[in-house]
Amino acid sequence: MTNQYIRNYCILGHIDHGKSTLSDRLLEFTNTLSQREMKEQVLDQMDLERERGITIKATVVRLEYLAKDNNTYELNLIDTPGHVDFSYEVSRSLSACEGAILIVDAAQGVEAQTLANAYLAVDQDLEIVAVINKIDLPHAQPEQVKTQIEEIIGIPADLALAVSAKEGLGIQDVLEAIVEQIPAPAGQAVAPLKALVIDSFYDSYRGVVLYVRIFDGEVKKGDQICLMAANCNYEVEEVGVFMPEMRCVDKLSTGSVGYLTASIKEINDAKIGDTITHWDNPTLEPLPGYRDTKPVVFCGLYPADTNDFTGLRDALEKLKLNDASFNFEPESSIALGYGFRCGFLGLLHMEIIQERLEREFDLTLIRTSPSVQYKVYKTDGSIVQIDNPAHIPPADQIDRIEEPYIQAEIIVPSEFIGNIMDLCQKRRGAYVRMNHLDATRAQLIYQLPLCEILIDFYDKLKSLSRGYASLEYEIGDYKSSKLAKLDILINEKPVDALSTILHRDMAYERGRALSRKLREIIPRQMFPVPIQAAIGNKVIARETVRAFRKNVTAKCYGGDITRKRKLLEKQKEGKKRMKQVGNVEVPQEAFMAILSIDDDE
Amino acid sequence: MPTFQVGIPRALYIHIPFCATRCYYCDFNTYTFHKELSKVYLSALGKEMEWYVQGLSEKPTLDTIFIGGGTPSILSAESLAYLFNLLHHHFSVSNRTELTVECNPGTVDQEKLEVMRSAGVNRLSFGVQAMQDSLLESIGRVHKSDDVRHSLDLARQTGVQNINLDLIFALPGQTLEQWQQTLETVIRLSPEHISTYNLTLAHGTQFYDLWENGNLKLADNDLEAEMYQYAITRLTDADYQHYEISNFSRPKYEPRHNLVYWNNQAYFGLGAGACGYIDGYRYTNLRGVKEYITEVRQGTPISSQEKLVGRARKAETLMLGLRKLAGISQEAYQQCFGEPIDAEFGAAVEQFKNQDLLQWTENRLHLTPKGLMVADQIFLEFT
């Protein structure tokens, strides 16, 4: 098969607009999977992906399609993650494609993610095939959506396809459009190997399995290859394609997409976006766009049961095999014992890792409040990067603190603009501009401190717009802010795991809310427990958990002593799960209290 | 001097698992009363008694018997007579035996009381709970406060001169004033014994479901403490001895039955869901009435049992003994375990002593007034 019969494409769209369903239909139509093998969301294999309806890791599947022109085409569908946390990964997946199907819900229309995805595709010079999905819905408005596509996204929609993936309508049209509209991959067959690492996963038998797109040349078993950014040498053990199960082939040639294994043990050697070439006859230039991704959101993860520390470390190491983008290092907290400081690409990424640790490794974790990485300029002229509020130097050594900002793009129905602007204002947002997308919707651009969207921002955004507002963001620059460290003292003792960094103007309010919340969470003890919020030496809020005055079980009914004893034992177990802060027993939820504070209360 | 050693028990608990209706706070092992079923149940009880006494050279002599429930007084006079016949047939019951029957106000009549009296019942325990009709209704009780007075008069007339009234405080919506009023009314009725139980929110009760759904407001800890404190002060003033966490009695009317539990002594437990303690084994019978009946016919209805040894048994002894205001005797403990209390629990005892929660008086370890209020916190260290 020469590359004129290859098409490499992806499907982009807002969450719930039908990406996975369309992928399923394409697989079905081309008999890539038999009816028996078919299940919903075939490409999202992780439980988490299936439950949340999101794609976390890229996958690739090859479809063979006999087109109306009587030629059989190799259609490589590259299923990309679909969340802002993974925008770099998405960009690398897209660069492996020549075209993208942009799927838009016929009833919901263009949304923030649609737009952001469309821009990404345009940036990569992809040919965009617009697909209007869910035309079977009673309130579908395909014509209006076409207008939106033209006016908001700015791409012609005259060829937009009307599809119902759910009902299987228009599927062949999509396949034909892929063949006709998306260009065949360019590239020189007779040239040094140049291949892109789209993603990778760890297989305990094969080592790291790389998803690759061949741009120039070809690769086969036995080749000595070089991963250019890592500058390391491996011998190829196996090349193959995804049908969707892995099928070994003789070689991968120009334009094709498949996998490659080379007994790579260290996932850090196989970074997404890196270029693979031959060791002896390397390409001159690596592919553009490679970037070393850096975590932007940090939190402490601690085993609820301190005996699980080793278990947590093993689990983190295992997950890390599959995901080079998060990192962790041991840290300890006076209140929580030994745990890990972990860095993530974003909030979703953090949640996913935590959930996978708990589910796949049966751990119960305490997560401390998420933080960004601050740059602290000290009075002695040095700069320290801090991602754990507990490590901020004393106030008198700090000249200034800088924090990372994001550029947020929010699409919102006109009637909720006021609400959303208020929200951004409250979160220290700086208004950049507003674009009216059409008669009913606007796009708001704000510069926001990243830390302000870490807690509760997305939920607020949704509730203030009855679910209609959507958010995309890009990580921007560091800016200097009036930041301070808020300490919480329980029974006069500062609790390191409860410290946060926040803007001075919010300190009073947040300190009060947090101490109030803690008062609710911490049960009464044998003595009154003062809870204080302080900045430096200054206490800005104080609450007291009163001592319980009575704690005694009334009765042992009918001489049921065993039951009474078991109740006490259960209580004792409960006590053991609490964390000891000085002589105060603090439940685990307390360390996550900040996540459940509503500033409006 | 009570000892913790066990041989053939001298105490017996019989469970009658029937009630007219289930009160909202109740998670006891009880079911809607059916006359026919209750008769079959009683005959099964007879079988179970037989099982315990078979092979013994003589009938076990009992110092104390408690017939509890459920509502034993819901049984007909005829059934009650049958039950007492069984009892006398299998056990040695004398006029020195304390024989208590638990009753609900309004479920006793002259005839039933006569049957009880002539069978040797010398103590009655009434579930009064509160003395405000509105409050009684709100907790699902079927009786009214007037029924209490009436039943009590009847009991006294029949010649039962040892009467306990059970009360509950910290009921949802109950005010301190209502509790005070209940205590005053009850004191005027002059029972020999009063129990005051703090409401426990138990799984599977109507109250629990309401509370879980946010439809029930419980008394807060401060109010509970105030109500409890008030009861202690007021009842002590009225010449009731506060001898156990929840129990008050006129001098010389401390019921033997309760003390069996707190002194860690042996007792037979008979009936569905009943618990017993024989030869160091604590056992629990099957809870379901039908299951109980079926199993009794084939042997024993015991569904689970455990024998505590080592620290757990010492801890249990302490936990029980400390419920008495007189506390636990070092001597008795030492006789049982061959070591003083300090050997196992020295550090905890020392800590609580320093916190003024425990105290030694005449070689007995007991709760201080402060410790009494937070006894569970102390017991936790002894588990």
PDB file of C-alpha atoms in Angstrom, chain A residues 333-550:
ATOM      1  CA  SER A 333       4.118  16.330  57.066  1.00  0.00           C
ATOM      2  CA  ILE A 334       3.899  16.611  60.810  1.00  0.00           C
ATOM      3  CA  ALA A 335       0.212  15.870  60.693  1.00  0.00           C
ATOM      4  CA  LEU A 336       0.034  13.333  57.898  1.00  0.00           C
ATOM      5  CA  GLY A 337       3.313  11.483  58.202  1.00  0.00           C
ATOM      6  CA  TYR A 338       5.123  10.294  55.086  1.00  0.00           C
ATOM      7  CA  GLY A 339       3.708  10.850  51.638  1.00  0.00           C
ATOM      8  CA  PHE A 340       4.533  12.312  48.259  1.00  0.00           C
ATOM      9  CA  ARG A 341       4.475  15.700  46.660  1.00  0.00           C
ATOM     10  CA  CYS A 342       3.008  15.105  43.239  1.00  0.00           C
ATOM     11  CA  GLY A 343       2.897  17.333  40.186  1.00  0.00           C
ATOM     12  CA  PHE A 344       0.239  17.140  37.486  1.00  0.00           C
ATOM     13  CA  LEU A 345      -0.653  18.724  34.186  1.00  0.00           C
ATOM     14  CA  GLY A 346      -3.883  20.023  35.629  1.00  0.00           C
ATOM     15  CA  LEU A 347      -6.756  19.340  37.958  1.00  0.00           C
ATOM     16  CA  LEU A 348      -8.331  16.588  35.921  1.00  0.00           C
ATOM     17  CA  HIS A 349      -4.979  14.899  35.616  1.00  0.00           C
ATOM     18  CA  MET A 350      -4.624  15.087  39.384  1.00  0.00           C
ATOM     19  CA  GLU A 351      -8.063  13.623  39.973  1.00  0.00           C
ATOM     20  CA  ILE A 352      -7.425  10.853  37.511  1.00  0.00           C
ATOM     21  CA  ILE A 353      -4.163   9.828  39.100  1.00  0.00           C
ATOM     22  CA  GLN A 354      -5.670   9.886  42.553  1.00  0.00           C
ATOM     23  CA  GLU A 355      -8.659   7.880  41.450  1.00  0.00           C
ATOM     24  CA  ARG A 356      -6.503   5.328  39.689  1.00  0.00           C
ATOM     25  CA  LEU A 357      -4.285   4.958  42.736  1.00  0.00           C
ATOM     26  CA  GLU A 358      -7.298   4.320  44.896  1.00  0.00           C
ATOM     27  CA  ARG A 359      -9.064   1.997  42.485  1.00  0.00           C
ATOM     28  CA  GLU A 360      -6.329   0.043  40.842  1.00  0.00           C
ATOM     29  CA  PHE A 361      -4.144  -0.231  43.914  1.00  0.00           C
ATOM     30  CA  ASP A 362      -6.822  -0.270  46.575  1.00  0.00           C
ATOM     31  CA  LEU A 363      -5.378   2.633  48.535  1.00  0.00           C
ATOM     32  CA  THR A 364      -7.150   5.223  50.617  1.00  0.00           C
ATOM     33  CA  LEU A 365      -5.464   8.567  50.219  1.00  0.00           C
ATOM     34  CA  ILE A 366      -5.497  11.940  51.826  1.00  0.00           C
ATOM     35  CA  ARG A 367      -4.911  14.685  49.326  1.00  0.00           C
ATOM     36  CA  THR A 368      -3.845  18.070  50.492  1.00  0.00           C
ATOM     37  CA  SER A 369      -5.173  21.205  48.925  1.00  0.00           C
ATOM     38  CA  PRO A 370      -3.855  21.680  45.376  1.00  0.00           C
ATOM     39  CA  SER A 371      -1.243  24.331  44.818  1.00  0.00           C
ATOM     40  CA  VAL A 372       0.565  25.931  41.926  1.00  0.00           C
ATOM     41  CA  GLN A 373       4.286  26.528  41.749  1.00  0.00           C
ATOM     42  CA  TYR A 374       5.258  29.921  43.108  1.00  0.00           C
ATOM     43  CA  LYS A 375       8.422  31.809  42.422  1.00  0.00           C
ATOM     44  CA  VAL A 376       9.626  33.396  45.599  1.00  0.00           C
ATOM     45  CA  TYR A 377      12.126  36.218  45.174  1.00  0.00           C
ATOM     46  CA  LYS A 378      14.021  36.465  48.397  1.00  0.00           C
ATOM     47  CA  THR A 379      15.560  39.585  49.844  1.00  0.00           C
ATOM     48  CA  ASP A 380      19.027  38.079  49.423  1.00  0.00           C
ATOM     49  CA  GLY A 381      18.451  38.051  45.669  1.00  0.00           C
ATOM     50  CA  SER A 382      17.866  34.326  45.308  1.00  0.00           C
ATOM     51  CA  ILE A 383      14.793  32.776  43.776  1.00  0.00           C
ATOM     52  CA  VAL A 384      13.119  29.642  45.068  1.00  0.00           C
ATOM     53  CA  GLN A 385      10.359  27.671  43.424  1.00  0.00           C
ATOM     54  CA  ILE A 386       7.784  26.512  45.914  1.00  0.00           C
ATOM     55  CA  ASP A 387       4.981  24.085  45.260  1.00  0.00           C
ATOM     56  CA  ASN A 388       4.196  23.303  48.877  1.00  0.00           C
ATOM     57  CA  PRO A 389       2.829  26.214  50.909  1.00  0.00           C
ATOM     58  CA  ALA A 390       4.445  24.789  54.023  1.00  0.00           C
ATOM     59  CA  HIS A 391       7.864  25.519  52.520  1.00  0.00           C
ATOM     60  CA  ILE A 392       7.413  29.228  51.920  1.00  0.00           C
ATOM     61  CA  PRO A 393      10.252  31.135  53.604  1.00  0.00           C
ATOM     62  CA  PRO A 394       9.458  33.462  56.513  1.00  0.00           C
ATOM     63  CA  ALA A 395       7.779  36.703  55.457  1.00  0.00           C
ATOM     64  CA  ASP A 396      10.778  38.882  56.321  1.00  0.00           C
ATOM     65  CA  GLN A 397      12.951  37.024  53.828  1.00  0.00           C
ATOM     66  CA  ILE A 398      10.558  37.516  50.951  1.00  0.00           C
ATOM     67  CA  ASP A 399      10.892  40.350  48.519  1.00  0.00           C
ATOM     68  CA  ARG A 400       7.993  39.306  46.311  1.00  0.00           C
ATOM     69  CA  ILE A 401       6.135  36.237  45.128  1.00  0.00           C
ATOM     70  CA  GLU A 402       5.103  35.487  41.586  1.00  0.00           C
ATOM     71  CA  GLU A 403       2.368  33.094  40.600  1.00  0.00           C
ATOM     72  CA  PRO A 404       1.407  31.516  37.274  1.00  0.00           C
ATOM     73  CA  TYR A 405      -1.456  32.981  35.288  1.00  0.00           C
ATOM     74  CA  ILE A 406      -3.672  31.453  32.672  1.00  0.00           C
ATOM     75  CA  GLN A 407      -5.508  32.875  29.743  1.00  0.00           C
ATOM     76  CA  ALA A 408      -9.057  31.627  30.102  1.00  0.00           C
ATOM     77  CA  GLU A 409     -11.506  31.511  27.243  1.00  0.00           C
ATOM     78  CA  ILE A 410     -15.042  31.122  28.392  1.00  0.00           C
ATOM     79  CA  ILE A 411     -17.978  30.746  26.078  1.00  0.00           C
ATOM     80  CA  VAL A 412     -21.213  31.706  27.708  1.00  0.00           C
ATOM     81  CA  PRO A 413     -24.801  32.484  26.696  1.00  0.00           C
ATOM     82  CA  SER A 414     -25.312  36.276  26.752  1.00  0.00           C
ATOM     83  CA  GLU A 415     -27.739  36.218  29.671  1.00  0.00           C
ATOM     84  CA  PHE A 416     -25.061  34.810  31.999  1.00  0.00           C
ATOM     85  CA  ILE A 417     -22.226  37.142  31.009  1.00  0.00           C
ATOM     86  CA  GLY A 418     -22.725  39.227  34.153  1.00  0.00           C
ATOM     87  CA  ASN A 419     -22.552  36.206  36.436  1.00  0.00           C
ATOM     88  CA  ILE A 420     -19.412  34.910  34.847  1.00  0.00           C
ATOM     89  CA  MET A 421     -17.702  38.295  34.858  1.00  0.00           C
ATOM     90  CA  ASP A 422     -18.483  38.573  38.569  1.00  0.00           C
ATOM     91  CA  LEU A 423     -16.993  35.176  39.140  1.00  0.00           C
ATOM     92  CA  CYS A 424     -13.808  36.029  37.245  1.00  0.00           C
ATOM     93  CA  GLN A 425     -13.573  39.296  39.116  1.00  0.00           C
ATOM     94  CA  LYS A 426     -13.846  37.516  42.444  1.00  0.00           C
ATOM     95  CA  ARG A 427     -11.113  35.189  41.384  1.00  0.00           C
ATOM     96  CA  ARG A 428      -8.794  38.094  40.681  1.00  0.00           C
ATOM     97  CA  GLY A 429      -9.311  37.877  36.963  1.00  0.00           C
ATOM     98  CA  ALA A 430      -8.193  40.656  34.637  1.00  0.00           C
ATOM     99  CA  TYR A 431     -10.599  41.257  31.797  1.00  0.00           C
ATOM    100  CA  VAL A 432      -8.951  41.067  28.397  1.00  0.00           C
ATOM    101  CA  ARG A 433     -11.779  41.224  25.921  1.00  0.00           C
ATOM    102  CA  MET A 434     -15.140  39.910  24.931  1.00  0.00           C
ATOM    103  CA  ASN A 435     -16.143  38.630  21.500  1.00  0.00           C
ATOM    104  CA  HIS A 436     -19.767  38.277  20.581  1.00  0.00           C
ATOM    105  CA  LEU A 437     -19.864  34.988  18.757  1.00  0.00           C
ATOM    106  CA  ASP A 438     -23.427  35.309  17.578  1.00  0.00           C
ATOM    107  CA  ALA A 439     -26.674  36.820  18.767  1.00  0.00           C
ATOM    108  CA  THR A 440     -26.872  34.632  21.836  1.00  0.00           C
ATOM    109  CA  ARG A 441     -23.334  33.845  22.899  1.00  0.00           C
ATOM    110  CA  ALA A 442     -20.134  35.558  23.825  1.00  0.00           C
ATOM    111  CA  GLN A 443     -16.551  34.559  24.355  1.00  0.00           C
ATOM    112  CA  LEU A 444     -14.907  36.074  27.402  1.00  0.00           C
ATOM    113  CA  ILE A 445     -11.150  36.272  27.662  1.00  0.00           C
ATOM    114  CA  TYR A 446      -9.671  36.702  31.107  1.00  0.00           C
ATOM    115  CA  GLN A 447      -6.240  36.531  32.634  1.00  0.00           C
ATOM    116  CA  LEU A 448      -6.648  34.564  35.845  1.00  0.00           C
ATOM    117  CA  PRO A 449      -4.202  33.335  38.430  1.00  0.00           C
ATOM    118  CA  LEU A 450      -4.014  29.583  37.951  1.00  0.00           C
ATOM    119  CA  CYS A 451      -4.489  28.936  41.639  1.00  0.00           C
ATOM    120  CA  GLU A 452      -7.877  30.627  41.503  1.00  0.00           C
ATOM    121  CA  ILE A 453      -9.326  28.014  39.215  1.00  0.00           C
ATOM    122  CA  LEU A 454      -7.974  25.094  41.187  1.00  0.00           C
ATOM    123  CA  ILE A 455     -10.756  25.078  43.684  1.00  0.00           C
ATOM    124  CA  ASP A 456     -14.361  25.033  42.739  1.00  0.00           C
ATOM    125  CA  PHE A 457     -14.043  27.347  39.728  1.00  0.00           C
ATOM    126  CA  TYR A 458     -15.395  24.974  37.146  1.00  0.00           C
ATOM    127  CA  ASP A 459     -18.386  23.972  39.282  1.00  0.00           C
ATOM    128  CA  LYS A 460     -19.143  27.611  39.940  1.00  0.00           C
ATOM    129  CA  LEU A 461     -18.857  28.425  36.268  1.00  0.00           C
ATOM    130  CA  LYS A 462     -21.379  25.733  35.488  1.00  0.00           C
ATOM    131  CA  SER A 463     -23.811  26.613  38.248  1.00  0.00           C
ATOM    132  CA  LEU A 464     -23.737  30.311  37.407  1.00  0.00           C
ATOM    133  CA  SER A 465     -24.623  29.592  33.786  1.00  0.00           C
ATOM    134  CA  ARG A 466     -27.084  26.757  34.308  1.00  0.00           C
ATOM    135  CA  GLY A 467     -24.494  24.428  32.877  1.00  0.00           C
ATOM    136  CA  TYR A 468     -23.970  26.295  29.611  1.00  0.00           C
ATOM    137  CA  ALA A 469     -20.648  28.037  30.076  1.00  0.00           C
ATOM    138  CA  SER A 470     -17.569  26.212  28.888  1.00  0.00           C
ATOM    139  CA  LEU A 471     -13.935  26.858  29.673  1.00  0.00           C
ATOM    140  CA  GLU A 472     -10.628  26.408  27.937  1.00  0.00           C
ATOM    141  CA  TYR A 473      -7.336  27.790  29.104  1.00  0.00           C
ATOM    142  CA  GLU A 474      -3.696  28.121  28.304  1.00  0.00           C
ATOM    143  CA  ILE A 475      -0.936  28.400  30.844  1.00  0.00           C
ATOM    144  CA  GLY A 476       0.612  31.841  30.619  1.00  0.00           C
ATOM    145  CA  ASP A 477       3.297  33.838  32.411  1.00  0.00           C
ATOM    146  CA  TYR A 478       4.235  34.413  36.013  1.00  0.00           C
ATOM    147  CA  LYS A 479       3.137  37.655  37.589  1.00  0.00           C
ATOM    148  CA  SER A 480       3.849  39.246  40.895  1.00  0.00           C
ATOM    149  CA  SER A 481       0.949  39.225  43.367  1.00  0.00           C
ATOM    150  CA  LYS A 482       0.243  40.250  46.918  1.00  0.00           C
ATOM    151  CA  LEU A 483       0.405  36.737  48.236  1.00  0.00           C
ATOM    152  CA  ALA A 484       0.569  35.469  51.768  1.00  0.00           C
ATOM    153  CA  LYS A 485       0.704  32.182  53.548  1.00  0.00           C
ATOM    154  CA  LEU A 486      -2.319  31.334  55.600  1.00  0.00           C
ATOM    155  CA  ASP A 487      -1.590  29.034  58.504  1.00  0.00           C
ATOM    156  CA  ILE A 488      -4.071  27.056  60.476  1.00  0.00           C
ATOM    157  CA  LEU A 489      -3.389  26.356  64.115  1.00  0.00           C
ATOM    158  CA  ILE A 490      -5.228  23.602  65.896  1.00  0.00           C
ATOM    159  CA  ASN A 491      -4.956  23.841  69.636  1.00  0.00           C
ATOM    160  CA  GLU A 492      -2.180  26.416  69.211  1.00  0.00           C
ATOM    161  CA  LYS A 493      -0.149  24.117  66.940  1.00  0.00           C
ATOM    162  CA  PRO A 494       0.358  25.063  63.285  1.00  0.00           C
ATOM    163  CA  VAL A 495      -0.724  22.241  60.982  1.00  0.00           C
ATOM    164  CA  ASP A 496       1.615  22.187  58.010  1.00  0.00           C
ATOM    165  CA  ALA A 497      -0.739  20.224  55.791  1.00  0.00           C
ATOM    166  CA  LEU A 498      -3.408  22.907  56.145  1.00  0.00           C
ATOM    167  CA  SER A 499      -1.297  25.869  55.087  1.00  0.00           C
ATOM    168  CA  THR A 500      -2.263  27.617  51.876  1.00  0.00           C
ATOM    169  CA  ILE A 501      -0.961  30.484  49.835  1.00  0.00           C
ATOM    170  CA  LEU A 502      -3.489  33.062  48.866  1.00  0.00           C
ATOM    171  CA  HIS A 503      -4.013  36.678  47.984  1.00  0.00           C
ATOM    172  CA  ARG A 504      -3.889  38.999  50.958  1.00  0.00           C
ATOM    173  CA  ASP A 505      -7.235  40.546  50.152  1.00  0.00           C
ATOM    174  CA  MET A 506      -8.878  37.152  50.448  1.00  0.00           C
ATOM    175  CA  ALA A 507      -7.028  36.006  53.515  1.00  0.00           C
ATOM    176  CA  TYR A 508      -9.499  37.242  56.094  1.00  0.00           C
ATOM    177  CA  GLU A 509     -12.511  35.779  54.385  1.00  0.00           C
ATOM    178  CA  ARG A 510     -10.843  32.470  53.552  1.00  0.00           C
ATOM    179  CA  GLY A 511      -9.343  32.171  57.021  1.00  0.00           C
ATOM    180  CA  ARG A 512     -12.744  32.598  58.574  1.00  0.00           C
ATOM    181  CA  ALA A 513     -14.440  30.167  56.221  1.00  0.00           C
ATOM    182  CA  LEU A 514     -11.740  27.574  56.688  1.00  0.00           C
ATOM    183  CA  SER A 515     -11.714  27.734  60.467  1.00  0.00           C
ATOM    184  CA  ARG A 516     -15.503  27.567  60.477  1.00  0.00           C
ATOM    185  CA  LYS A 517     -15.407  24.500  58.273  1.00  0.00           C
ATOM    186  CA  LEU A 518     -12.799  22.869  60.467  1.00  0.00           C
ATOM    187  CA  ARG A 519     -14.913  23.533  63.519  1.00  0.00           C
ATOM    188  CA  GLU A 520     -17.673  21.529  61.867  1.00  0.00           C
ATOM    189  CA  ILE A 521     -15.397  18.693  60.839  1.00  0.00           C
ATOM    190  CA  ILE A 522     -13.317  18.206  63.962  1.00  0.00           C
ATOM    191  CA  PRO A 523     -15.362  16.300  66.519  1.00  0.00           C
ATOM    192  CA  ARG A 524     -15.625  17.425  70.084  1.00  0.00           C
ATOM    193  CA  GLN A 525     -12.772  16.225  72.233  1.00  0.00           C
ATOM    194  CA  MET A 526     -12.225  15.944  75.953  1.00  0.00           C
ATOM    195  CA  PHE A 527     -11.120  19.573  76.032  1.00  0.00           C
ATOM    196  CA  PRO A 528     -11.982  22.676  74.023  1.00  0.00           C
ATOM    197  CA  VAL A 529      -9.962  22.949  70.822  1.00  0.00           C
ATOM    198  CA  PRO A 530      -9.211  26.415  69.468  1.00  0.00           C
ATOM    199  CA  ILE A 531      -8.839  26.684  65.710  1.00  0.00           C
ATOM    200  CA  GLN A 532      -7.038  29.734  64.448  1.00  0.00           C
ATOM    201  CA  ALA A 533      -6.234  31.106  61.041  1.00  0.00           C
ATOM    202  CA  ALA A 534      -3.113  33.224  61.004  1.00  0.00           C
ATOM    203  CA  ILE A 535      -0.930  35.165  58.665  1.00  0.00           C
ATOM    204  CA  GLY A 536       2.529  35.315  60.106  1.00  0.00           C
ATOM    205  CA  ASN A 537       1.980  35.958  63.779  1.00  0.00           C
ATOM    206  CA  LYS A 538      -1.333  37.651  63.275  1.00  0.00           C
ATOM    207  CA  VAL A 539      -4.430  35.620  64.045  1.00  0.00           C
ATOM    208  CA  ILE A 540      -7.172  36.639  61.671  1.00  0.00           C
ATOM    209  CA  ALA A 541      -9.896  34.185  62.604  1.00  0.00           C
ATOM    210  CA  ARG A 542     -10.688  31.975  65.535  1.00  0.00           C
ATOM    211  CA  GLU A 543     -13.227  29.283  66.249  1.00  0.00           C
ATOM    212  CA  THR A 544     -13.508  26.767  69.035  1.00  0.00           C
ATOM    213  CA  VAL A 545     -14.557  23.163  68.982  1.00  0.00           C
ATOM    214  CA  ARG A 546     -16.200  22.828  72.336  1.00  0.00           C
ATOM    215  CA  ALA A 547     -15.326  19.972  74.613  1.00  0.00           C
ATOM    216  CA  PHE A 548     -17.929  17.300  74.699  1.00  0.00           C
ATOM    217  CA  ARG A 549     -19.636  17.366  77.983  1.00  0.00           C
ATOM    218  CA  LYS A 550     -21.105  13.926  77.734  1.00  0.00           C
TER     219      LYS A 550
END
